Short mmCIF file of C-alpha atoms in Angstrom, two decimals:
data_model
loop_
_atom_site.label_atom_id
_atom_site.label_comp_id
_atom_site.label_asym_id
_atom_site.label_seq_id
_atom_site.Cartn_x
_atom_site.Cartn_y
_atom_site.Cartn_z
CA MET A 8 36.78 -31.93 84.33
CA SER A 9 39.46 -31.63 81.76
CA GLY A 10 41.39 -28.49 80.91
CA PHE A 11 39.56 -28.26 77.61
CA ASP A 12 36.20 -28.29 79.40
CA ILE A 13 37.20 -25.31 81.55
CA PHE A 14 38.73 -23.51 78.59
CA ALA A 15 35.50 -23.86 76.59
CA ILE A 16 33.34 -22.54 79.45
CA VAL A 17 35.67 -19.64 80.18
CA LEU A 18 35.88 -18.78 76.50
CA VAL A 19 32.11 -18.49 76.24
CA LEU A 20 31.98 -16.33 79.35
CA LEU A 21 34.77 -14.14 78.00
CA VAL A 22 32.99 -13.64 74.68
CA ILE A 23 29.75 -12.73 76.42
CA VAL A 24 31.44 -10.27 78.78
CA THR A 25 33.40 -8.78 75.88
CA LEU A 26 30.28 -8.30 73.83
CA LEU A 27 28.57 -6.71 76.81
CA ALA A 28 31.48 -4.32 77.23
CA GLY A 29 31.78 -3.51 73.55
CA VAL A 30 28.22 -2.90 72.47
CA LYS A 31 26.75 0.31 73.77
CA THR A 32 23.22 1.50 73.11
CA VAL A 33 22.93 5.20 73.83
CA PRO A 34 19.35 6.40 74.35
CA GLN A 35 18.04 9.45 72.52
CA GLY A 36 18.66 12.66 74.37
CA TYR A 37 21.99 11.56 75.78
CA ASP A 38 25.59 11.59 74.65
CA TRP A 39 28.14 9.34 76.26
CA THR A 40 31.80 10.19 76.45
CA ILE A 41 34.35 7.44 75.95
CA GLU A 42 37.63 7.39 77.79
CA ARG A 43 40.56 5.27 76.68
CA PHE A 44 42.64 4.58 79.75
CA GLY A 45 40.94 7.49 81.44
CA LYS A 46 41.53 9.94 78.60
CA TYR A 47 38.66 11.29 76.57
CA THR A 48 38.67 9.96 73.02
CA GLN A 49 35.19 10.23 71.54
CA THR A 50 31.54 10.90 72.13
CA LEU A 51 28.85 8.34 71.43
CA SER A 52 25.66 9.70 69.94
CA PRO A 53 22.24 8.07 70.39
CA GLY A 54 21.85 4.63 68.84
CA LEU A 55 23.92 1.49 68.77
CA ASN A 56 27.64 1.99 69.23
CA LEU A 57 30.68 -0.25 69.45
CA ILE A 58 33.66 0.52 71.56
CA VAL A 59 36.85 -1.39 71.99
CA PRO A 60 36.37 -3.54 75.08
CA TYR A 61 38.97 -3.41 77.86
CA PHE A 62 40.55 -0.28 76.39
CA ASP A 63 37.57 2.03 76.25
CA ARG A 64 35.27 2.87 79.05
CA VAL A 65 32.14 4.95 79.16
CA GLY A 66 32.98 8.12 80.99
CA ARG A 67 30.06 10.51 81.49
CA LYS A 68 26.49 10.18 80.33
CA ILE A 69 25.50 13.71 79.41
CA ASN A 70 21.90 14.83 79.06
CA MET A 71 21.63 16.69 75.77
CA MET A 72 18.06 17.85 76.30
CA GLU A 73 17.22 21.35 77.37
CA GLN A 74 17.16 21.44 81.13
CA VAL A 75 15.82 23.80 83.70
CA ILE A 76 17.48 24.72 86.96
CA ASP A 77 15.82 26.54 89.77
CA ILE A 78 17.84 29.50 90.89
CA PRO A 79 17.35 29.51 94.66
CA GLU A 80 15.97 32.48 96.49
CA GLN A 81 18.49 35.09 97.52
CA GLU A 82 18.52 38.58 98.91
CA VAL A 83 19.70 41.35 96.64
CA ILE A 84 20.47 44.92 97.65
CA THR A 85 19.44 47.37 94.97
CA LYS A 86 21.26 50.58 94.12
CA ASP A 87 18.97 52.56 96.41
CA ASN A 88 19.60 50.14 99.29
CA ALA A 89 16.32 48.24 99.24
CA THR A 90 16.68 44.56 100.06
CA VAL A 91 14.58 42.39 97.78
CA THR A 92 14.23 38.63 97.68
CA VAL A 93 14.71 37.19 94.21
CA ASP A 94 14.49 33.76 92.64
CA GLY A 95 14.43 32.54 89.09
CA VAL A 96 14.88 29.76 86.59
CA ALA A 97 17.49 29.12 83.96
CA PHE A 98 17.16 26.95 80.86
CA TYR A 99 20.24 25.51 79.31
CA GLN A 100 21.22 22.86 76.85
CA VAL A 101 24.47 21.01 76.37
CA PHE A 102 25.78 21.07 72.84
CA ASP A 103 29.21 19.63 73.40
CA ALA A 104 29.19 16.62 75.70
CA ALA A 105 32.97 16.46 75.99
CA LYS A 106 33.33 20.06 77.14
CA ALA A 107 30.38 19.76 79.49
CA SER A 108 31.99 16.64 80.99
CA TYR A 109 35.54 17.70 81.39
CA GLU A 110 35.76 21.51 81.22
CA VAL A 111 33.61 21.99 84.28
CA SER A 112 33.35 19.85 87.32
CA ASN A 113 29.72 20.33 88.30
CA LEU A 114 27.82 21.91 85.49
CA ASN A 115 24.51 22.43 87.27
CA GLN A 116 26.09 23.99 90.30
CA ALA A 117 28.37 26.14 88.18
CA ILE A 118 25.47 27.56 86.21
CA THR A 119 23.41 28.11 89.36
CA VAL A 120 26.16 30.00 91.15
CA LEU A 121 27.05 31.97 88.06
CA THR A 122 23.45 33.04 87.59
CA MET A 123 23.03 33.95 91.23
CA THR A 124 26.07 36.20 91.31
CA ASN A 125 25.04 37.84 88.07
CA ILE A 126 21.53 38.48 89.38
CA ARG A 127 23.17 40.28 92.28
CA SER A 128 25.40 42.39 90.09
CA VAL A 129 22.70 43.25 87.53
CA MET A 130 20.03 44.09 90.08
CA GLY A 131 22.51 45.82 92.36
CA SER A 132 23.14 48.35 89.63
CA MET A 133 19.46 49.27 89.39
CA ASP A 134 17.04 51.19 91.56
CA LEU A 135 14.18 49.33 93.18
CA ASP A 136 11.66 50.91 90.82
CA GLN A 137 13.74 49.85 87.83
CA VAL A 138 14.17 46.36 89.23
CA LEU A 139 10.42 46.00 89.60
CA SER A 140 9.52 47.41 86.21
CA HIS A 141 12.39 46.27 83.97
CA ARG A 142 12.25 42.52 84.38
CA ASP A 143 12.74 41.92 80.67
CA GLU A 144 15.87 44.00 80.67
CA ILE A 145 17.23 42.12 83.68
CA ASN A 146 16.52 38.79 82.00
CA GLU A 147 18.21 39.93 78.82
CA ARG A 148 21.31 41.20 80.56
CA LEU A 149 21.57 38.06 82.66
CA LEU A 150 21.19 35.90 79.59
CA ARG A 151 23.98 37.67 77.74
CA VAL A 152 26.42 37.57 80.62
CA VAL A 153 25.75 34.00 81.74
CA ASP A 154 25.59 32.65 78.21
CA ALA A 155 28.97 34.14 77.41
CA ALA A 156 30.37 32.71 80.63
CA VAL A 157 29.16 29.15 80.04
CA SER A 158 30.20 28.91 76.41
CA PRO A 159 33.60 27.31 77.19
CA TRP A 160 31.63 24.46 78.72
CA GLY A 161 29.87 23.61 75.46
CA VAL A 162 26.63 24.82 76.96
CA LYS A 163 24.14 27.36 75.71
CA VAL A 164 21.90 29.15 78.20
CA ASN A 165 18.69 29.76 76.32
CA ARG A 166 16.76 31.70 78.86
CA ILE A 167 16.99 33.13 82.33
CA GLU A 168 13.82 34.31 83.98
CA ILE A 169 13.47 36.15 87.23
CA LYS A 170 10.49 34.47 88.84
CA ASP A 171 9.72 36.49 91.91
CA ILE A 172 10.90 39.83 93.19
CA VAL A 173 9.65 40.40 96.69
CA PRO A 174 10.40 43.72 98.34
CA PRO A 175 10.22 43.88 102.15
CA ALA A 176 6.69 44.08 103.58
CA ASP A 177 6.94 47.64 104.91
CA LEU A 178 8.18 48.80 101.53
CA VAL A 179 5.24 47.11 99.81
CA GLU A 180 2.91 48.87 102.19
CA ALA A 181 4.57 52.23 101.54
CA MET A 182 4.34 51.61 97.81
CA GLY A 183 0.65 50.91 98.18
CA ARG A 184 0.14 54.14 100.05
CA GLN A 185 2.15 56.05 97.49
CA MET A 186 0.03 54.66 94.71
CA LYS A 187 -3.17 55.50 96.54
CA ALA A 188 -1.99 59.06 97.21
CA GLU A 189 -1.10 59.40 93.57
CA ARG A 190 -4.59 58.36 92.51
CA VAL A 191 -6.24 60.64 95.05
CA LYS A 192 -4.12 63.51 93.82
CA ARG A 193 -5.14 62.85 90.26
CA ALA A 194 -8.80 62.64 91.22
CA ASP A 195 -8.59 65.94 93.13
CA ILE A 196 -6.87 67.67 90.28
CA LEU A 197 -9.44 66.38 87.84
CA ALA A 198 -12.32 67.57 90.02
CA ALA A 199 -10.79 71.02 90.45
CA GLU A 200 -10.14 71.23 86.76
CA GLY A 201 -13.74 70.35 86.05
CA GLN A 202 -14.99 73.02 88.39
CA ARG A 203 -12.71 75.61 86.89
CA GLN A 204 -13.82 74.69 83.43
CA SER A 205 -17.48 74.86 84.34
CA GLU A 206 -17.12 78.22 86.04
CA ILE A 207 -15.29 79.63 83.07
CA LEU A 208 -18.00 78.37 80.79
CA ARG A 209 -20.72 79.81 82.96
CA ALA A 210 -19.02 83.24 83.17
CA GLU A 211 -18.45 83.18 79.47
CA GLY A 212 -22.13 82.49 78.91
CA ALA A 213 -23.16 85.35 81.16
CA LYS A 214 -20.74 87.68 79.43
CA GLN A 215 -22.02 86.66 76.04
CA GLY A 216 -25.60 87.22 77.21
CA GLN A 217 -24.87 90.67 78.50
CA ILE A 218 -23.07 91.63 75.35
CA LEU A 219 -25.96 90.44 73.25
CA GLN A 220 -28.44 92.33 75.40
CA ALA A 221 -26.44 95.53 75.21
CA GLU A 222 -26.13 95.08 71.50
CA GLY A 223 -29.88 94.72 71.28
CA ARG A 224 -30.41 97.85 73.28
CA LYS A 225 -27.94 99.72 71.15
CA GLU A 226 -29.62 98.56 67.99
CA ALA A 227 -33.03 99.49 69.36
CA ALA A 228 -31.80 102.95 70.37
CA PHE A 229 -30.32 103.45 66.95
CA ARG A 230 -33.58 102.48 65.33
CA ASP A 231 -35.58 104.67 67.74
CA ALA A 232 -33.40 107.62 66.96
CA GLU A 233 -33.74 106.94 63.31
CA ALA A 234 -37.50 106.76 63.65
CA ARG A 235 -37.58 110.00 65.51
CA GLU A 236 -35.38 111.58 62.92
CA ARG A 237 -37.58 110.27 60.17
CA SER A 238 -40.74 111.45 61.84
CA ALA A 239 -39.21 114.86 62.54
CA GLU A 240 -38.20 115.04 58.95
CA ALA A 241 -41.69 114.14 57.87
CA GLU A 242 -43.15 116.71 60.25
CA ALA A 243 -40.78 119.30 58.96
CA LYS A 244 -41.69 118.44 55.43
CA ALA A 245 -45.38 118.55 56.20
CA THR A 246 -45.06 121.81 57.96
CA GLN A 247 -43.02 123.11 55.08
CA MET A 248 -45.66 122.00 52.62
CA VAL A 249 -48.41 123.51 54.73
CA SER A 250 -46.52 126.70 55.13
CA ASP A 251 -45.77 126.68 51.42
CA ALA A 252 -49.42 126.19 50.74
CA ILE A 253 -50.28 128.98 53.08
CA ALA A 254 -47.69 131.23 51.57
CA LYS A 255 -49.08 130.54 48.14
CA GLY A 256 -52.71 130.54 49.09
CA ASP A 257 -54.91 131.94 51.80
CA VAL A 258 -54.58 132.07 55.54
CA ALA A 259 -58.07 130.76 55.61
CA ALA A 260 -56.73 127.36 54.50
CA LEU A 261 -55.13 127.10 57.86
CA ASN A 262 -58.48 127.54 59.43
CA TYR A 263 -59.77 124.65 57.35
CA PHE A 264 -57.20 122.31 58.77
CA ILE A 265 -57.82 123.35 62.27
CA ALA A 266 -61.52 122.94 61.82
CA ASP A 267 -61.03 119.56 60.17
CA LYS A 268 -58.92 118.26 63.03
CA TYR A 269 -61.30 119.77 65.49
CA ILE A 270 -64.29 118.03 64.07
CA LYS A 271 -62.48 114.73 63.87
CA ALA A 272 -61.47 115.01 67.47
CA PHE A 273 -65.05 115.90 68.28
CA GLY A 274 -66.25 112.87 66.41
CA GLN A 275 -63.95 110.66 68.39
CA LEU A 276 -65.32 112.12 71.56
CA ALA A 277 -68.79 111.25 70.43
CA ASP A 278 -67.75 107.73 69.41
CA SER A 279 -66.36 106.92 72.76
CA PRO A 280 -68.79 104.41 74.34
CA ASN A 281 -69.01 105.91 77.83
CA GLN A 282 -69.37 109.51 76.86
CA LYS A 283 -72.88 110.24 75.94
CA VAL A 284 -73.11 113.66 77.42
CA ILE A 285 -70.60 116.05 76.00
CA MET A 286 -69.81 119.23 77.61
CA LEU A 287 -68.42 121.76 75.23
CA PRO A 288 -66.75 124.94 76.31
CA VAL A 289 -68.27 128.08 74.90
CA GLU A 290 -65.29 128.81 72.77
CA ALA A 291 -65.95 125.66 70.97
CA MET A 292 -68.73 127.37 69.29
CA SER A 293 -66.21 129.65 67.69
CA MET A 294 -65.31 126.63 65.67
CA LEU A 295 -68.42 127.27 63.78
CA GLY A 296 -66.90 130.55 62.83
CA SER A 297 -64.31 128.68 60.97
CA LEU A 298 -67.02 127.34 58.75
CA ALA A 299 -67.21 130.79 57.27
CA GLY A 300 -63.51 130.42 56.57
CA ILE A 301 -64.22 127.17 54.78
CA GLY A 302 -66.61 128.90 52.53
CA GLU A 303 -64.02 131.47 51.77
CA ILE A 304 -61.50 128.81 50.95
CA ALA A 305 -63.95 127.19 48.69
CA LYS A 306 -64.45 130.46 46.98
CA ALA A 307 -60.77 130.99 46.66
CA THR A 308 -60.27 127.51 45.39
CA PHE A 309 -63.00 127.14 42.89
CA GLY A 310 -62.91 130.75 41.84
CA GLU A 311 -65.61 132.44 39.90
CA SER A 312 -67.25 129.34 38.43
CA ALA A 313 -67.86 128.03 41.83
CA ALA A 314 -69.17 131.35 42.97
CA SER A 315 -71.57 131.55 40.10
CA ALA A 316 -72.62 127.99 40.72
CA ALA A 317 -73.26 128.90 44.28
CA ALA A 318 -75.23 131.89 43.25
CA ALA A 319 -77.24 129.80 40.88
CA ALA A 320 -77.83 127.40 43.65
CA ARG A 321 -78.99 130.20 45.85
CA ARG A 322 -81.29 131.39 43.08
CA GLY A 323 -82.47 127.97 41.98
CA SER A 324 -83.74 125.09 44.00
CA VAL A 325 -80.54 123.29 44.73
CA PRO A 326 -81.23 120.79 47.51
CA THR A 327 -80.10 122.11 50.84
CA GLY A 328 -78.31 118.81 51.63
CA SER A 329 -75.70 119.33 48.97
CA THR A 330 -72.38 120.16 50.48
CA PRO A 331 -69.74 122.24 48.93
CA PRO A 332 -67.29 120.22 46.87
CA ALA A 333 -64.52 118.68 48.95
CA VAL A 334 -61.21 120.34 49.14
CA PRO A 335 -58.72 118.08 47.46
CA PRO A 336 -56.45 116.49 50.04
CA ARG A 337 -53.11 118.08 50.42
CA MET B 2 18.32 -31.11 85.53
CA THR B 3 21.65 -32.22 84.24
CA ASP B 4 20.05 -35.45 83.09
CA MET B 5 17.44 -33.50 81.25
CA LEU B 6 20.02 -31.25 79.60
CA VAL B 7 22.03 -34.30 78.59
CA SER B 8 18.96 -36.12 77.29
CA LEU B 9 17.89 -33.10 75.21
CA GLY B 10 21.32 -33.06 73.54
CA THR B 11 21.47 -30.86 70.48
CA TRP B 12 18.03 -29.39 71.15
CA ASN B 13 19.57 -27.44 74.01
CA TRP B 14 21.25 -25.10 71.55
CA LEU B 15 18.09 -24.34 69.68
CA ILE B 16 16.12 -23.73 72.91
CA PHE B 17 18.95 -21.56 74.29
CA GLY B 18 19.08 -19.63 71.03
CA PHE B 19 15.39 -18.81 70.99
CA ILE B 20 15.39 -17.86 74.68
CA LEU B 21 18.26 -15.46 74.01
CA MET B 22 16.44 -13.91 71.08
CA ALA B 23 13.32 -13.54 73.17
CA LEU B 24 15.31 -11.94 75.97
CA GLU B 25 16.67 -9.46 73.46
CA THR B 26 13.24 -7.86 73.08
CA ILE B 27 12.94 -7.43 76.86
CA ALA B 28 16.47 -6.21 77.54
CA PRO B 29 17.47 -4.45 74.37
CA GLY B 30 21.15 -4.28 73.53
CA VAL B 31 21.13 -6.21 70.26
CA PHE B 32 24.02 -8.46 71.20
CA LEU B 33 21.72 -11.04 72.86
CA PHE B 34 20.14 -11.49 69.45
CA TRP B 35 23.52 -12.33 67.97
CA LEU B 36 24.26 -14.75 70.76
CA GLY B 37 20.93 -16.40 70.09
CA LEU B 38 21.71 -16.61 66.39
CA ALA B 39 25.10 -18.14 67.19
CA ALA B 40 23.41 -20.71 69.44
CA LEU B 41 20.95 -21.63 66.69
CA LEU B 42 23.82 -22.00 64.24
CA VAL B 43 25.73 -24.28 66.62
CA GLY B 44 22.56 -26.33 67.11
CA LEU B 45 22.01 -26.78 63.37
CA ILE B 46 25.63 -27.74 62.75
CA SER B 47 25.66 -30.26 65.63
CA PHE B 48 22.59 -31.91 64.13
CA ALA B 49 24.59 -32.57 60.99
CA VAL B 50 27.99 -33.28 62.55
CA ALA B 51 28.44 -35.03 65.88
CA MET B 52 30.62 -32.93 68.18
CA SER B 53 31.58 -32.99 71.82
CA TRP B 54 29.93 -30.31 73.96
CA GLN B 55 33.28 -28.57 74.48
CA ILE B 56 33.71 -28.13 70.75
CA GLN B 57 30.17 -26.86 70.56
CA LEU B 58 30.88 -24.27 73.29
CA VAL B 59 34.03 -23.08 71.51
CA MET B 60 32.08 -22.86 68.24
CA PHE B 61 29.42 -20.85 69.99
CA ALA B 62 32.05 -18.44 71.31
CA ILE B 63 33.62 -18.04 67.87
CA PHE B 64 30.25 -17.44 66.18
CA ALA B 65 29.27 -14.91 68.83
CA ALA B 66 32.53 -13.00 68.42
CA ALA B 67 32.29 -13.17 64.63
CA ALA B 68 28.74 -11.84 64.73
CA VAL B 69 29.97 -8.38 65.68
CA PRO B 70 31.99 -7.55 62.54
CA VAL B 71 29.38 -9.24 60.34
CA TRP B 72 26.57 -7.27 61.98
CA ARG B 73 28.60 -4.10 61.78
CA ARG B 74 29.01 -4.52 58.05
CA LEU B 75 25.39 -5.46 57.45
CA ALA B 76 23.73 -2.90 59.68
CA ARG B 77 25.94 0.12 59.19
CA PRO B 78 24.01 2.91 60.86
CA LYS B 79 22.73 5.37 58.29
CA PRO B 80 23.16 8.92 59.52
CA ASP B 81 19.74 10.17 58.38
CA ALA B 82 17.71 7.11 59.27
CA SER B 83 15.84 9.00 61.98
CA ALA B 84 12.42 10.55 61.39
CA SER B 85 13.62 13.74 62.99
CA PRO B 86 17.34 13.86 62.39
CA PHE B 87 17.81 17.11 64.33
CA LEU B 88 16.48 15.79 67.61
CA ASN B 89 18.79 17.19 70.31
CA LYS B 90 20.87 18.75 67.57
CA ARG B 91 19.36 22.18 67.57
CA THR B 92 22.36 23.90 66.12
CA GLU B 93 22.65 21.54 63.18
CA ALA B 94 19.11 22.46 62.18
CA LEU B 95 20.32 26.05 61.82
CA LEU B 96 22.93 25.17 59.22
CA GLY B 97 22.31 27.16 56.04
CA ARG B 98 19.65 29.40 57.53
CA GLU B 99 19.89 33.18 57.36
CA PHE B 100 19.59 35.65 60.19
CA THR B 101 20.16 39.32 60.85
CA LEU B 102 23.12 40.31 62.94
CA GLU B 103 21.92 41.87 66.17
CA LYS B 104 25.32 43.00 67.35
CA PRO B 105 28.22 43.51 64.98
CA ILE B 106 30.87 40.85 64.69
CA ILE B 107 33.94 42.48 66.19
CA ASP B 108 37.12 40.48 66.60
CA GLY B 109 35.30 37.46 65.32
CA SER B 110 32.37 37.45 67.73
CA GLY B 111 28.88 38.93 67.51
CA THR B 112 25.28 37.93 68.22
CA VAL B 113 22.14 37.04 66.33
CA ARG B 114 18.66 36.60 67.72
CA ILE B 115 17.18 33.20 66.93
CA GLY B 116 13.82 32.31 68.38
CA ASP B 117 13.61 34.13 71.69
CA THR B 118 17.19 33.74 72.68
CA VAL B 119 20.49 35.22 71.66
CA TRP B 120 23.20 33.20 70.00
CA ARG B 121 26.78 34.23 69.83
CA VAL B 122 28.25 33.70 66.40
CA ALA B 123 31.74 33.71 65.02
CA GLY B 124 32.78 35.00 61.63
CA PRO B 125 34.52 37.78 59.78
CA ASP B 126 33.93 41.30 61.17
CA THR B 127 30.55 42.53 59.94
CA PRO B 128 28.38 45.50 60.93
CA ALA B 129 25.09 44.94 62.79
CA GLY B 130 21.99 44.47 60.68
CA THR B 131 23.72 42.46 58.00
CA ARG B 132 22.08 39.28 56.76
CA VAL B 133 24.31 36.37 57.63
CA LYS B 134 24.14 32.69 56.89
CA VAL B 135 25.13 29.89 59.22
CA VAL B 136 27.92 28.06 57.44
CA GLN B 137 29.37 25.90 60.16
CA VAL B 138 28.17 24.41 63.41
CA GLU B 139 30.28 23.05 66.19
CA GLY B 140 28.54 22.33 69.45
CA ALA B 141 26.97 25.58 70.55
CA ASN B 142 29.24 27.65 68.33
CA LEU B 143 27.85 28.96 65.06
CA THR B 144 30.06 30.28 62.31
CA VAL B 145 28.43 32.70 59.90
CA ALA B 146 29.29 34.39 56.65
CA ALA B 147 27.61 37.31 54.94
CA ALA B 148 24.58 35.97 53.07
#
């Protein structure tokens, strides 16, 4: 084989190797750093890239997609000395491949450790109750601190989430009992309150009833008194009128009234269904005497004309059934 | 084998060229395509002009090397050729958008809330609550100015 033969073969190999070294296809989602003699010079973005063969070398292939790291479980002592087990996740994305390659030696580990220590410091400054109920606040504080810390590395931490917070078992049990006691207390208070309310309502009802009853009685008494007053007044007036009449007229008028009442009472006696035999005291007959009085009243009332009429009647044949004219009612 | 290669003569280049171009689709890297094209070119030329195989090899090497600058000129990558140009460039998508300052910019650094995360921004000192506009993006660092 001649020298030219070997030269031709080697030349072809050299060209192929050179092309292989110079043409770089970077896949989407990655950035490659280029080092010239070991020193960073540029970053290749996704797509086809050419580098100077033999001088340049691909340094690091950096994942530019958002990535998630599991923050391993660790024990954290809260401000009130409870030991809780905590784990979480962190999401980060590289924005500057060069910084992520050369400013930090192991990016994943750095972020993990940074997050872990910050979880300890954030949660250590809170009480257990706060730790359990303020997860959002913890996440937010962690995010701010860690994000600020990783920024020199060309990285942005987008999110840190505390996954699990597990207090020790005996503490969980105590918390359960506390919650139960709290509920029982509330139930008891509610029941007592209900009873109190109902008793108040009942007493109020009774009171209202008594007041109303008393008011009714009072009203009735007032009305009774008024009635009595009125009737007394009427009696007084009647008596007055009678006495006036007597004063003006004859005493015999009095007799008329008495006789009138007497007869009415007598009539009632007779009307009564179980009283067929009526025993009258002898004095009752004196009532008849009052009839003479009636005649006298009639005389006094109707005066002479009546007397003459009576006389005429006595003389003439006036029917015996005719009664003297009625005394006008008072 | 060698007999066959010798008997095929110039056809070797054409066969080699097409195999290279076919390989390109399996193992993408573009340069195999250019090697294949160079091989085809050598094949066509050797049909017209009789050359020794050494000369043909050297020609192939020269064509392959020359392909790179030619290809670079022809297929200059256009920056916005992608269907989603902001893929993996989240910050660049924020350029020109307006946000409300969550924490004031003091000594050149404050925060805005974008999406459900907090971004630290650089810019002139501004009180919280001001509308700001992203004017410059560099990695994860946003520079803002009052909108």
